[in-house]
Coordinates of C-alpha atoms and ligand atoms in Angstrom, one line a residue:
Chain A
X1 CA 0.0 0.0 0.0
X2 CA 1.5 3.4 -0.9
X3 CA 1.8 5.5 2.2
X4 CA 0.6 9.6 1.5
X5 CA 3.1 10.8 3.8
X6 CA 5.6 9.5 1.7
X7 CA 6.2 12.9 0.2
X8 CA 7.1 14.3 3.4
X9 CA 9.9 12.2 4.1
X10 CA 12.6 14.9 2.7
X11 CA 11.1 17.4 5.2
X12 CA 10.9 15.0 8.2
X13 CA 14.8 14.2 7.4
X14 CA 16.0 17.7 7.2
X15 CA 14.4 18.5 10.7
X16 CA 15.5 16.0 12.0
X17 CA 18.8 16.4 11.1
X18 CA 18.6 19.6 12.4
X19 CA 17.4 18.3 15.9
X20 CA 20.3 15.9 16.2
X21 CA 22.5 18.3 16.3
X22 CA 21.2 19.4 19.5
X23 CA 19.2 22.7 18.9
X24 CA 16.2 23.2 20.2
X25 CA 12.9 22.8 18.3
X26 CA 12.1 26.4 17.0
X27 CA 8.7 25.5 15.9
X28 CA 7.8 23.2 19.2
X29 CA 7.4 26.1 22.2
X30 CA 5.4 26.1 24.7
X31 CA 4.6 28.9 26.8
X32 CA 3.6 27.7 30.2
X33 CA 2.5 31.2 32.0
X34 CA 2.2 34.6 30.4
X35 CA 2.7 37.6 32.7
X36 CA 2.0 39.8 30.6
X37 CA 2.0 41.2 26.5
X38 CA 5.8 41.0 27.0
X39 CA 6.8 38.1 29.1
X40 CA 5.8 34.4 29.7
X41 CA 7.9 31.6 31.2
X42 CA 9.2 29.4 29.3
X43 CA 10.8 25.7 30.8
X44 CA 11.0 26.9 33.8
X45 CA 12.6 30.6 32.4
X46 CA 11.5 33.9 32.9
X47 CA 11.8 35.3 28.8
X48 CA 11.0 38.3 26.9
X49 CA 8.2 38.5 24.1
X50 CA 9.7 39.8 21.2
X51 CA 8.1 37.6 18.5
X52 CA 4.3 37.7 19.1
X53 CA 2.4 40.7 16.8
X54 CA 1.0 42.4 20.0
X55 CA 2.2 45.5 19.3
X56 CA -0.5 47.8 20.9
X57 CA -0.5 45.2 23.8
X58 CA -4.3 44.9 24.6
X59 CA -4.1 41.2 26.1
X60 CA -4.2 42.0 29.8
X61 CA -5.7 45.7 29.1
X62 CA -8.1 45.1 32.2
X63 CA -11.2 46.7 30.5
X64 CA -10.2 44.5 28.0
X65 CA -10.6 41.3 29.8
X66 CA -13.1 42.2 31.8
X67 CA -15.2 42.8 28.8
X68 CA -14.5 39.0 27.6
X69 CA -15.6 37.9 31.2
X70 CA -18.6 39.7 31.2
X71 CA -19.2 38.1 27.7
X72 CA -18.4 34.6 28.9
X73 CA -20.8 35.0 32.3
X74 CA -23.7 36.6 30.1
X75 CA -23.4 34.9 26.5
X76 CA -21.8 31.7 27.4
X77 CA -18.8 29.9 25.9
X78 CA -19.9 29.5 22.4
X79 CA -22.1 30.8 19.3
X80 CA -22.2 27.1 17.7
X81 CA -23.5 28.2 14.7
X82 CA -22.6 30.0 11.8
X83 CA -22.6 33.8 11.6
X84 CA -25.8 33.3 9.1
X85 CA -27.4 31.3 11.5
X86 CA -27.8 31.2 15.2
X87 CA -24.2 33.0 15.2
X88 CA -25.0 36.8 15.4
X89 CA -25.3 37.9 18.7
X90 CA -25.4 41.1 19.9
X91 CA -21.3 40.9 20.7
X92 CA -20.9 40.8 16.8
X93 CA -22.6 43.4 15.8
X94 CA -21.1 45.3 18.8
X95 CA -17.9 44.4 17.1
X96 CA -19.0 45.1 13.2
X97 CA -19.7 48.9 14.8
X98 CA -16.7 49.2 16.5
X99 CA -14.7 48.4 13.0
X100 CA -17.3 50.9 11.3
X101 CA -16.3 53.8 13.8
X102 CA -12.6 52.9 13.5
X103 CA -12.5 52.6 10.1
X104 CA -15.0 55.4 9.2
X105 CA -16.6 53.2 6.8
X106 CA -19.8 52.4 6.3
X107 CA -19.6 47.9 5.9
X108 CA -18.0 46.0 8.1
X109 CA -17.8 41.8 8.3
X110 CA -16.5 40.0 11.0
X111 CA -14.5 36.6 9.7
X112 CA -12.9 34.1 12.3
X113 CA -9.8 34.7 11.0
X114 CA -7.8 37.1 9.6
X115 CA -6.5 34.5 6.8
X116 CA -10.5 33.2 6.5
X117 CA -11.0 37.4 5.8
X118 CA -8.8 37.0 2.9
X119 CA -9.5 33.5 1.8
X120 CA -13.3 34.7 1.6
X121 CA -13.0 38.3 0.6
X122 CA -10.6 37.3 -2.6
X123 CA -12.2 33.7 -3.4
X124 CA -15.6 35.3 -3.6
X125 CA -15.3 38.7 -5.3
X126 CA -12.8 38.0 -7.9
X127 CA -14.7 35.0 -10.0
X128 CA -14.2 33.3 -12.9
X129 CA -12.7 35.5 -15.5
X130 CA -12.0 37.9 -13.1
X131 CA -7.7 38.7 -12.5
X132 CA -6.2 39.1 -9.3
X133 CA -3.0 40.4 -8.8
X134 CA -0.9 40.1 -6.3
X135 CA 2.6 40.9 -4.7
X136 CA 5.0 37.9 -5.2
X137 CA 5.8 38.5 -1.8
X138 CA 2.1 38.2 -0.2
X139 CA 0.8 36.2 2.6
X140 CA -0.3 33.1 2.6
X141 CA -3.3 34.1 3.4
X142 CA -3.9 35.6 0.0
X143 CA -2.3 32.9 -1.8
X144 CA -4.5 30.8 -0.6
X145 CA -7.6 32.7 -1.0
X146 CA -6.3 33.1 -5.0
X147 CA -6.6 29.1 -4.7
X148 CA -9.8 28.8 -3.7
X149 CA -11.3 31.3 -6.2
X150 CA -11.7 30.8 -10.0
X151 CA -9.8 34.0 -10.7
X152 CA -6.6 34.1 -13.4
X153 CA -4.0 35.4 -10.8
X154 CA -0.9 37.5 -12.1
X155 CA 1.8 38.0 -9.3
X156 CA 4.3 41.2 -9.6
X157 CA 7.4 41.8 -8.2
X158 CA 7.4 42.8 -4.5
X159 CA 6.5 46.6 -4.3
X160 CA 7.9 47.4 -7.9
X161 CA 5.8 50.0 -9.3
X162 CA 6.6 49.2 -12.5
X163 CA 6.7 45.6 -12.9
X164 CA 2.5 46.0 -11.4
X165 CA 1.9 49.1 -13.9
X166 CA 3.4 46.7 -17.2
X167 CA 1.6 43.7 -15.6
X168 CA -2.1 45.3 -15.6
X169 CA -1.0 46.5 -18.8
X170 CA -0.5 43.6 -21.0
X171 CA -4.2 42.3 -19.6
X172 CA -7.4 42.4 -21.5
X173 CA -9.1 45.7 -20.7
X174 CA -13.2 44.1 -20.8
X175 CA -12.2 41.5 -17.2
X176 CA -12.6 42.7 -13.7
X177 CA -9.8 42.9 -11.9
X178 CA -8.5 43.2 -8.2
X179 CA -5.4 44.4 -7.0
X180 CA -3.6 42.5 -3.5
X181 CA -1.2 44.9 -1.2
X182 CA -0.5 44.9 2.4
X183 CA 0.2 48.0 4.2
X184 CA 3.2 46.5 5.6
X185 CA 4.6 42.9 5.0
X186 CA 5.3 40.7 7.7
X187 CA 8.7 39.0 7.0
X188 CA 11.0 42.0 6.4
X189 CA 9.0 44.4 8.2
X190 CA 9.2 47.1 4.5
X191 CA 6.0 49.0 4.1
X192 CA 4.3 49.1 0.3
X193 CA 4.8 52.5 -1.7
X194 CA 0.5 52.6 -1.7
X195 CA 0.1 56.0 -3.4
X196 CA 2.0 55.0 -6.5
X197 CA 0.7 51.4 -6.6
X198 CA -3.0 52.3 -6.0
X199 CA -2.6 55.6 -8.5
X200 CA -1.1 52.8 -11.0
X201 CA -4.3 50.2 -9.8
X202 CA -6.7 52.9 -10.4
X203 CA -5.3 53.8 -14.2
X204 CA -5.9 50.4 -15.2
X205 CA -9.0 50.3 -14.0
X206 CA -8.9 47.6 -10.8
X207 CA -10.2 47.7 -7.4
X208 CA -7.7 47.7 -4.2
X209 CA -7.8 45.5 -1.7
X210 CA -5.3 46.1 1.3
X211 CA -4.3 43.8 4.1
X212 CA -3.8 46.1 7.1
X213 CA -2.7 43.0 9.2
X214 CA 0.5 44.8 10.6
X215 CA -0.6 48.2 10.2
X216 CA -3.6 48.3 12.5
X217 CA -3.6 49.9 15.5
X218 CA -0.2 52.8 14.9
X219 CA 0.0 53.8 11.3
X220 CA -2.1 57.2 10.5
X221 CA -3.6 60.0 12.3
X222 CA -6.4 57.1 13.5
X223 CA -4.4 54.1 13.6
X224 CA -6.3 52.7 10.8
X225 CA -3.0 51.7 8.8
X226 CA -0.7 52.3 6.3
X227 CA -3.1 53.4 3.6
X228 CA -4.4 56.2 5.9
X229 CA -0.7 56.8 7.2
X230 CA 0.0 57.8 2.9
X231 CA -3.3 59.4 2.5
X232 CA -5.1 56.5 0.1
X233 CA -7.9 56.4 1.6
X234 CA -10.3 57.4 -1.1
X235 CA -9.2 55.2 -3.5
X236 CA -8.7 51.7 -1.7
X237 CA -11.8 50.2 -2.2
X238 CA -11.4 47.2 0.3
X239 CA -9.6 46.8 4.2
X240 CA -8.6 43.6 5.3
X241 CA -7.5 43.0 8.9
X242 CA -7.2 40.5 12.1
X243 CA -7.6 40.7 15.5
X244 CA -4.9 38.4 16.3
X245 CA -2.1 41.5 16.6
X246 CA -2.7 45.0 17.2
X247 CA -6.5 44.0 18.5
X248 CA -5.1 41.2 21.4
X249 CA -7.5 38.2 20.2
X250 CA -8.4 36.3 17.5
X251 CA -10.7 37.0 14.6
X252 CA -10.5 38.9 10.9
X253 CA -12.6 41.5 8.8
X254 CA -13.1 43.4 6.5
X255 CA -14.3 46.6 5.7
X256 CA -15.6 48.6 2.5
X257 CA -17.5 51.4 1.5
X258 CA -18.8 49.4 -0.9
X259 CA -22.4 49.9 -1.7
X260 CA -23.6 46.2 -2.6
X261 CA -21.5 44.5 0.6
X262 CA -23.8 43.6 2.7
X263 CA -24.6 40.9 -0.1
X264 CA -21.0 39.1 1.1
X265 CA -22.9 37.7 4.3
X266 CA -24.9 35.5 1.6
X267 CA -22.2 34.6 -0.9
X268 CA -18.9 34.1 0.6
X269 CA -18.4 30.4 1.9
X270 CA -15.6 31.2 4.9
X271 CA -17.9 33.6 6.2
X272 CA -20.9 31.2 5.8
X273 CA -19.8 27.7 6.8
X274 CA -17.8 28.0 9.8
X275 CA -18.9 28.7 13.5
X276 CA -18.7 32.0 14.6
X277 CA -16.4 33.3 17.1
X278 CA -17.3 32.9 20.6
X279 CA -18.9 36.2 21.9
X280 CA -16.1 37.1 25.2
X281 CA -14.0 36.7 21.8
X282 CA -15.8 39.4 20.0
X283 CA -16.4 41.7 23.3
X284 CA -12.6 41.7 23.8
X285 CA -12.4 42.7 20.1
X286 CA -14.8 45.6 20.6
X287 CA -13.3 47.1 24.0
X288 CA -9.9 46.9 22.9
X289 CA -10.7 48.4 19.3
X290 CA -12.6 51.4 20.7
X291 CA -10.0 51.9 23.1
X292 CA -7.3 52.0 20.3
X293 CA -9.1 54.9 18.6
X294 CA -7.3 57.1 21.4
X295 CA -4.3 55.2 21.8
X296 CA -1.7 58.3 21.2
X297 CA 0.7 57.6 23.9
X298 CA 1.4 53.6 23.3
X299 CA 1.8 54.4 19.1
X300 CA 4.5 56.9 20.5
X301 CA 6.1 54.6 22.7
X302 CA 5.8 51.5 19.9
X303 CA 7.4 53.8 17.1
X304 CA 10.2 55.1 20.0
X305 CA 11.1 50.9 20.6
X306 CA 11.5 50.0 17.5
X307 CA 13.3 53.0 15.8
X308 CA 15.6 52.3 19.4
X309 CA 15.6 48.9 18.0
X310 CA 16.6 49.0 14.9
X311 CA 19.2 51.1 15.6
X312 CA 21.0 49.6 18.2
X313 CA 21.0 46.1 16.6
X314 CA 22.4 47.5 13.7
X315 CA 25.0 49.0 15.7
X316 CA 25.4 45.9 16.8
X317 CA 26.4 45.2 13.4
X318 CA 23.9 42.9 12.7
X319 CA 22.3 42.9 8.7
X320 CA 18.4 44.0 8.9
X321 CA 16.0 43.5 6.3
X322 CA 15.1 46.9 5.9
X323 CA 17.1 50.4 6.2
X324 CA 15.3 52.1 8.4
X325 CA 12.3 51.1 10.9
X326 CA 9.5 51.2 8.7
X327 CA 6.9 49.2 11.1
X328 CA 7.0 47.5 14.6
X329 CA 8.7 44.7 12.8
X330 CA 12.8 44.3 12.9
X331 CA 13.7 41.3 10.7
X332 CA 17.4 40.0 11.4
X333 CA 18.9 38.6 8.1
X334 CA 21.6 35.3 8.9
X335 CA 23.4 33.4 6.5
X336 CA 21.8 30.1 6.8
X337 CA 19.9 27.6 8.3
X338 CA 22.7 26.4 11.1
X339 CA 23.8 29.7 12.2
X340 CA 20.1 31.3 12.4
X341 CA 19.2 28.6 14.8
X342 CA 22.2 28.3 16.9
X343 CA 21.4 32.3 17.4
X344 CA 17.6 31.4 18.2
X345 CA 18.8 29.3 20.4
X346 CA 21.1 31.4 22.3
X347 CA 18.7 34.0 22.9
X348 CA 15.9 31.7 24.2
X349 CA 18.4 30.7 26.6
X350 CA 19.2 34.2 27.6
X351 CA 15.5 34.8 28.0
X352 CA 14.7 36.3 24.5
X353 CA 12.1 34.6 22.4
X354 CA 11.9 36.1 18.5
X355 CA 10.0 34.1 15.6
X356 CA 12.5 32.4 13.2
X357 CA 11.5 32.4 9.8
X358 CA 12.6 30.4 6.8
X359 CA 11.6 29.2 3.2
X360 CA 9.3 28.9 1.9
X361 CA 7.5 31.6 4.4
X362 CA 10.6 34.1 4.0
X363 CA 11.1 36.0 0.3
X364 CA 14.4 35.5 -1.8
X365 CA 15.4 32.1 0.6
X366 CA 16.2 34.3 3.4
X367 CA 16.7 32.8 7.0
X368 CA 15.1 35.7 9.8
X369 CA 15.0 36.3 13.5
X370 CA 12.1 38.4 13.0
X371 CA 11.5 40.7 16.2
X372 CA 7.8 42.5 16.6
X373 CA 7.8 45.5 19.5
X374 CA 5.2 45.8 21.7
X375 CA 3.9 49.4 22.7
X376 CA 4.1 47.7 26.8
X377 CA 8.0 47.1 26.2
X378 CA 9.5 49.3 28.6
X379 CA 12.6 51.2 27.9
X380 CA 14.5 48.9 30.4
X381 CA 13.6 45.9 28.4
X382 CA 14.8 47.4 25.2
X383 CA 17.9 48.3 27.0
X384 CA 18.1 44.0 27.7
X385 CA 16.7 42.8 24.7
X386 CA 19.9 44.6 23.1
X387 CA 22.4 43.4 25.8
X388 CA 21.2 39.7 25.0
X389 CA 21.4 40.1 21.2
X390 CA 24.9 41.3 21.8
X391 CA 25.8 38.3 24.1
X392 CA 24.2 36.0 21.3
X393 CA 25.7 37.1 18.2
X394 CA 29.5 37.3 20.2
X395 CA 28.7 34.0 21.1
X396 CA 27.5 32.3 18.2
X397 CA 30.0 34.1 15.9
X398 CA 27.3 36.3 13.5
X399 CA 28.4 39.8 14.9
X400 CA 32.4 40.9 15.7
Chain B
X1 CA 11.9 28.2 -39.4
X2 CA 8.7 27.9 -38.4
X3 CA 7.2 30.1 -35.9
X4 CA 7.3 26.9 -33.4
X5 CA 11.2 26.7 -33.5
X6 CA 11.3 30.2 -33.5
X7 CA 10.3 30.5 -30.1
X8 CA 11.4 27.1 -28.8
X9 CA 14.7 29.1 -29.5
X10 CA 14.1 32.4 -28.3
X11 CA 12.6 30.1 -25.2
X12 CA 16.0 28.7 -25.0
X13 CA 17.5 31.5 -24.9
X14 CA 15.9 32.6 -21.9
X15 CA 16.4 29.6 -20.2
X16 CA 20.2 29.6 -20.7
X17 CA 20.9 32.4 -17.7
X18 CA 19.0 29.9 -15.2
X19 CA 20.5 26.3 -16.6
X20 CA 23.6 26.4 -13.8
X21 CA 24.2 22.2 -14.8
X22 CA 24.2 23.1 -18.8
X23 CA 21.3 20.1 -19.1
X24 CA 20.8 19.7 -22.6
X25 CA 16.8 21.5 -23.7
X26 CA 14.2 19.3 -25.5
X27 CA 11.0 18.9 -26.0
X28 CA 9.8 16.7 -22.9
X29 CA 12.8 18.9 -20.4
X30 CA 11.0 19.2 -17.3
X31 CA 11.4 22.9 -15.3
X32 CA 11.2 21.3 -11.7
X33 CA 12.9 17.7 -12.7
X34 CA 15.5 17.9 -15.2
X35 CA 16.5 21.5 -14.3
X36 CA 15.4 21.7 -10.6
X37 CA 14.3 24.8 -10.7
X38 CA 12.6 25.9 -7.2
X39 CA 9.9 28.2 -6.9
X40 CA 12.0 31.6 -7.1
X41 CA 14.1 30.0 -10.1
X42 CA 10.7 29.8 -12.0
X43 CA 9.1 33.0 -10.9
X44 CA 12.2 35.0 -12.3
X45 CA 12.0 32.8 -15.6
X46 CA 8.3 33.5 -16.1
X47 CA 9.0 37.0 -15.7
X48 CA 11.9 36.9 -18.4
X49 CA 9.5 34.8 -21.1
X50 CA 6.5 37.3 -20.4
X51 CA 8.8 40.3 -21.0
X52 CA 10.5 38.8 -24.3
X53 CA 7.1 38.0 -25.5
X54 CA 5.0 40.7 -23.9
X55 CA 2.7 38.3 -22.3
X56 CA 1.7 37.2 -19.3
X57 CA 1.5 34.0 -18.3
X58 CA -0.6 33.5 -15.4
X59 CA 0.1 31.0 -12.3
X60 CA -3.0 29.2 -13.7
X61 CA -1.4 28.5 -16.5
X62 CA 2.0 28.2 -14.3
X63 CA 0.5 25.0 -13.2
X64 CA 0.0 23.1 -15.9
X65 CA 3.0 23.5 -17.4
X66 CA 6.2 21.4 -16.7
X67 CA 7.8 20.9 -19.7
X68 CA 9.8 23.2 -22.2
X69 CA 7.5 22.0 -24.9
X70 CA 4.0 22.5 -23.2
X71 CA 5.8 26.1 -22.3
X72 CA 6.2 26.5 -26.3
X73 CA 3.1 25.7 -27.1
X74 CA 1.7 28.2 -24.4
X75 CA 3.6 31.1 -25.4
X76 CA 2.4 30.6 -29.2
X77 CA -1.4 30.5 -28.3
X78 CA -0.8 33.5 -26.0
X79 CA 1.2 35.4 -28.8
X80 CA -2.6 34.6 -31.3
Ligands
PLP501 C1 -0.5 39.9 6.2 C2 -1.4 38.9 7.0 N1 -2.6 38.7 6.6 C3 -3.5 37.9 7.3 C4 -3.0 37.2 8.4 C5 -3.9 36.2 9.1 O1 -4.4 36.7 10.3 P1 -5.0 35.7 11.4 O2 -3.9 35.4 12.4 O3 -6.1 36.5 12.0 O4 -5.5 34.5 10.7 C6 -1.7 37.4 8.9 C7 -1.2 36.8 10.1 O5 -0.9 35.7 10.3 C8 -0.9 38.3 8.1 O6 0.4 38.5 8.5

């Protein structure tokens, strides 16, 4: 009998060869308490977050949780049922209106996910003959949701102007077609050039769809991202975003101006055939989104760690994947596969935890220690998480 | 020539840059076997063909071909 997993072998070799030589699992931790947004324990060790999206920190906000309690005691533990179903309570369309206010638009739809938002938003407005294009570099998310369509999907280079403008050109004019950026992309922490891209979206005729994931929450007057940061508001014709970072929870959405979007709730299947998410979910979501509407003080503090950051690990003389600190995201670039995890390693053990990152996730092959600041970082911790990123690259031979 | 060779040798052209073990191109050459190309390989490739042809060859299409020939045959139909 042939065995499925059989193409898996290579995969299961190579990681295991990498665990023989004594490392660590990077993708097996376990976080046995969490103090707070920006430390947990870890085997039995006290370690800094610096790998977990929560930049605005809203996990232990205690309106926050209190919210959720209040939820749980009143609502129970569960919707079980879709959101077209027994699924809407009162919590989600608390929620929809908080996203309506934050966003100053006038639809908003709750997903489970932020990846269901895309997988939903892209499979079911871009049909078949329809074209969607998309960065080379986008998230899986969006890949995926190009899948499930029955779209023609054209892929550009990452943030090249040009190579989307002579892209859209060479298309047919008569097809529909939608245009995939992200405010900010995840691996290499770069922000998109919107104006240009969108201006060139617009001349061609296509509607804009931006992923906000990373961009919620600090970017723009209102923290709605980086569209409103570069003043594209008016022509992006769709938001996609998540709870799971800047929001502290879990959950996705979208919202549109739109005239005909209410129609989405009937037609688009990862909005219609899954459960909905729990309501203490969805009251969390709603607290902590109104309360980042006048979150001033923690964007400041959030822009002032990572530009400190950035800076001090390049002094360091490590190689970061982008100039200057474009987002709350400081991406450290490593030769290969050995070193990156010997240096994972080494800062776990100094009480550090950052994501590592590899192919296929990462762009261009790259190997990353990818580092996300938190607005409740305090200045003292940035002060360590420097110190230990020194110790580690000495140690494991990537700095001088 | 016909138009077929033609591009099978403007395709081979293109192909040259990205051919690091000089595998000999025919018909039935596989992108992912014979030259084991990974996905980064292929996306600068495509990029290359589309330009030289003023095309675009969509990852629909992408899919369903694997060999030099079926790549051929593509770029004439998208040419008309
Ligand atoms: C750009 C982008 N879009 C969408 C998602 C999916 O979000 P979620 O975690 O809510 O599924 C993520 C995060 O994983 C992301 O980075």
């Amino acid at each position: 009998m042939g065995d499925l997993f059989s193409k898996f072998d290579p995969l299961i070799a190579e990681r295991q060869a990498l665990l023989d030589t004594g490392v660590r699992d990077p993708f097996a931790i376990v976080m046995d308490e969490v103090k707070s947004p920006t430390l947990a324990v870890i085997k039995g060790k006290e370690t800094i977050l610096l790998g977990t999206y929560n930049y605005m920190g809203m996990t232990f906000d205690p309106d926050v949780v209190a919210a959720g309690k209040r939820a749980l005691d009143e609502f129970g533990s569960g919707t079980t049922g879709s959101r077209v179903l027994n699924g809407t309570y009162q919590g989600h369309k608390a929620c929809e209106d908080a996203l309506r206010d934050y966003y100053d638009m006038d639809h908003a739809i709750v997903f489970s996910t932020g990846y269901q938002a895309n997988l939903g938003m892209i499979s079911t407005i871009a049909g078949k003959g329809d074209y969607v294009i998309l960065d080379a570099d986008s998230h899986a998310s969006i890949y995926d949701g190009c899948f499930l369509g029955d779209a023609e999907i054209v892929r550009f280079r990452h943030n090249s102007v040009e190579d989307l403008d002579k892209r859209l050109g060479r298309l047919p004019a008569e097809p529909h077609k939608l245009v995939v950026l992200e405010g900010v992309y995840s691996m290499l922490g770069d922000i998109a050039p919107l104006p240009e891209m969108v201006a060139v979206a617009k001349k061609h005729g296509a509607m804009v769809l931006v992923d906000e994931a990373h961009g919620m929450g600090f970017f723009g007057p209102n923290g709605r991202g980086v569209y409103e940061e570069q003043g594209v508001e008016k022509d992006v014709d769709f938001v996609v975003g998540t709870f799971s970072k800047s929001v502290g929870t879990v959950g996705g959405f979208c919202v549109s101006n739109h005239p005909k979007f209410e129609v989405l709730r009937l037609v688009c299947r990862p909005y219609v055939f899954t459960a909905s998410l729990p309501p203490s979910v969805v009251a969390t979501a709603a607290t902590s989104i109104r309360k980042l509407m006048h979150a001033g003080e923690k964007r400041a503090h959030l822009w002032k760690n990572s530009r400190r950051l950035h800076a001090g690990l390049r002094e360091l003389g490590f190689t970061l994947g982008t100039e200057t600190a474009q987002s709350a995201i400081i991406s450290v670039l490593l030769p290969d596969q050995e070193i990156t995890v010997r240096m994972w390693q080494a800062l776990l053990e100094l009480g550090l935890y950052v994501n590592m990152a590899r192919p296929p996730a990462t762009p261009a092959g790259m190997f990353l220690l990818r580092c996300s600041l938190c607005a409740e970082h305090t200045d003292e911790q940035v002060g360590d998480i420097l110190g230990m990123f020194e110790a580690a690259g000495r140690a494991v031979g990537c700095i001088g | 020539m016909t138009d077929r060779q033609e591009i099978f040798a403007k395709v081979a052209e293109q192909i040259a840059p990205f051919n690091k073990k000089g595998i000999a191109l025919a018909e039935g050459t596989t992108f992912a076997g014979d030259l084991e190309w990974d996905s980064l390989t292929v996306m600068d490739f495509v990029a290359a063909i589309e330009d030289e042809f003023d095309i675009i060859i969509t990852m629909n299409m992408q899919a369903e071909i694997e060999t030099v020939g079926q790549l051929v045959d593509a770029v004439e139909k998208l040419r008309g």
